[in-house]
Coordinates of C-alpha atoms in Angstrom, one line a residue:
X1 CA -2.6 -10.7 -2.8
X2 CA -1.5 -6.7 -2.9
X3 CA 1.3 -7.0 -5.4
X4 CA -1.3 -9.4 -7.6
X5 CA -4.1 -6.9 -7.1
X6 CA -1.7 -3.7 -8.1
X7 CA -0.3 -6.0 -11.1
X8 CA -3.2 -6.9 -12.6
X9 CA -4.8 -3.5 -12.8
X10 CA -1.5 -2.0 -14.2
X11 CA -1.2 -5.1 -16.9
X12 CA -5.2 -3.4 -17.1
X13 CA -3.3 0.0 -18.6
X14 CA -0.4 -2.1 -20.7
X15 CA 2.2 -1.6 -17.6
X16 CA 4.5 -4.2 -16.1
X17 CA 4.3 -5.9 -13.5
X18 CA 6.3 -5.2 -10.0
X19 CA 8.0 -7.8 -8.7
X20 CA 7.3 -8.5 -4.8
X21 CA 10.5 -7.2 -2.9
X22 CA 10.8 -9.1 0.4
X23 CA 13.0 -6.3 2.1
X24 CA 10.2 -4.1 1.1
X25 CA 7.7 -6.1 2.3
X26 CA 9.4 -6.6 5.4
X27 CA 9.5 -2.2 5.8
X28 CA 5.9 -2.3 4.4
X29 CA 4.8 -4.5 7.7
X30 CA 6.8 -2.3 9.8
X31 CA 5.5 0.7 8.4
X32 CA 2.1 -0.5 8.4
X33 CA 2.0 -1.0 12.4
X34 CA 4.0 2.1 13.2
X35 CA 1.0 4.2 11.2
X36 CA -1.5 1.8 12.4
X37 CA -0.8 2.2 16.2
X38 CA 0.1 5.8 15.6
X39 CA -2.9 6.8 13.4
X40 CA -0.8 8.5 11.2
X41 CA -0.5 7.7 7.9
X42 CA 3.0 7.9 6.6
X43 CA 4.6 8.1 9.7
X44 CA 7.8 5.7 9.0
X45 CA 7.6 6.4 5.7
X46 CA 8.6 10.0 6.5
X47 CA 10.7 9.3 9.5
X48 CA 12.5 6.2 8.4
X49 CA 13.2 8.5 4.4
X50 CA 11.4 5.6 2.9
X51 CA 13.5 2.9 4.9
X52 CA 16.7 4.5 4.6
X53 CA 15.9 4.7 0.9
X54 CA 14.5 1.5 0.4
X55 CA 11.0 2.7 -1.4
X56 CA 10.7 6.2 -3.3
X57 CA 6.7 5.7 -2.8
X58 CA 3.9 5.0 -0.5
X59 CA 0.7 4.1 -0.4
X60 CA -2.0 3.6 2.8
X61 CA -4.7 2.1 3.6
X62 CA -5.1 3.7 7.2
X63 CA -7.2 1.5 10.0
X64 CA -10.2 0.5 8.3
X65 CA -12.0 -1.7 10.8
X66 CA -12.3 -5.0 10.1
X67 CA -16.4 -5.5 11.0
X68 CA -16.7 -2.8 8.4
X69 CA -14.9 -5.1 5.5
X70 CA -15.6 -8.7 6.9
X71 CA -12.0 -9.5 6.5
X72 CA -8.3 -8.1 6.0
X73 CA -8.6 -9.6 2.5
X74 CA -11.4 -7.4 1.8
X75 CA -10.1 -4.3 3.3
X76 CA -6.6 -4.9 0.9
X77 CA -8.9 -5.4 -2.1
X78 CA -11.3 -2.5 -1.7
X79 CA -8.8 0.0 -0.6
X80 CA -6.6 -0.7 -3.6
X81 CA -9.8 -0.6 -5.7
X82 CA -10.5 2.7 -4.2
X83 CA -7.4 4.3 -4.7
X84 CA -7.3 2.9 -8.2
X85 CA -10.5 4.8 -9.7
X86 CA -9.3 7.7 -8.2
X87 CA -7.4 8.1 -11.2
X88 CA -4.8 10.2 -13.4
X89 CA -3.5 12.9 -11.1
X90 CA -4.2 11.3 -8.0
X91 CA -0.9 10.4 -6.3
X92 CA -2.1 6.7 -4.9
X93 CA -2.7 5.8 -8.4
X94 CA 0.4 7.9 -9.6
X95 CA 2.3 5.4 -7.5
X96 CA 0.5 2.0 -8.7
X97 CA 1.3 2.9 -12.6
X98 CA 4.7 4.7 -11.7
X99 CA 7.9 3.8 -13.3
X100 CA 8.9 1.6 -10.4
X101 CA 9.9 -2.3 -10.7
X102 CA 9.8 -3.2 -7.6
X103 CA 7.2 -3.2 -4.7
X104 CA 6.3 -4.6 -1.3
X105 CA 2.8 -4.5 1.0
X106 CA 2.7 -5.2 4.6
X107 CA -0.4 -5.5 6.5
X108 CA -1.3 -4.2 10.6
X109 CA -4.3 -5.3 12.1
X110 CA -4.6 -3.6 15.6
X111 CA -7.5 -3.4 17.8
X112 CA -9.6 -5.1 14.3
X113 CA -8.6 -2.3 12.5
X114 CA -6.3 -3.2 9.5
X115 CA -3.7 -0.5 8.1
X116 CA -2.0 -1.4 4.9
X117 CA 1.3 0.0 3.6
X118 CA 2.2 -0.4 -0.2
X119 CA 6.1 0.4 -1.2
X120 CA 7.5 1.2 -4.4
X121 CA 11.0 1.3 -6.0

């Protein structure tokens, strides 16, 4: 659902699509519940240099509670809606229409709060 969401507002701008990286999503869902139990957004990004140099960018959604959202699905789609219109010059939607060709998403829900990691390469 991420990688659909992101792709279908870039295709929105005349930008390809990503295609869905399974190693990236597999650093996106570890990412995702090291910053989620941490509360610290970017935290393996940062530590891990991307996953060794897996992903060159990142994106969070950081521990927006579930009873807020009514469901993880709705936390991923209105987070990435939010960084979206945040527009040109912001760096979450700098990432989203970047130059990349490749990206992941991995999703944390702790104590019903959901943290979401995008990658891209």
């Amino acid at each position: 659902m991420c990688v659909t969401q992101v792709n279908a507002l870039r295709a929105s701008i005349g930008e390809p699509p990503l295609t869905q990286s399974k190693q990236i999503d597999d650093f996106s869902a570890e990412a995702a519940q090291i910053d989620g139990l941490a509360h610290q957004e970017q935290k393996a990004f940062v530590e891990t240099n991307g996953g060794n140099g897996l992903a060159m960018a990142e994106n969070v959604i950081p521990w927006w509670k579930v009873s807020d959202w009514g469901s993880v699905e709705n936390v991923v789609f209105h987070g990435i809606r939010q960084m979206w219109v945040e527009g040109p010059g912001s760096s979450h939607y700098a990432n989203m229409t970047g130059r990349y060709t490749h990206m992941g998403c991995g999703v944390a829900v702790i104590n019903g709060e959901v943290t979401v990691s995008q990658n891209f390469r």
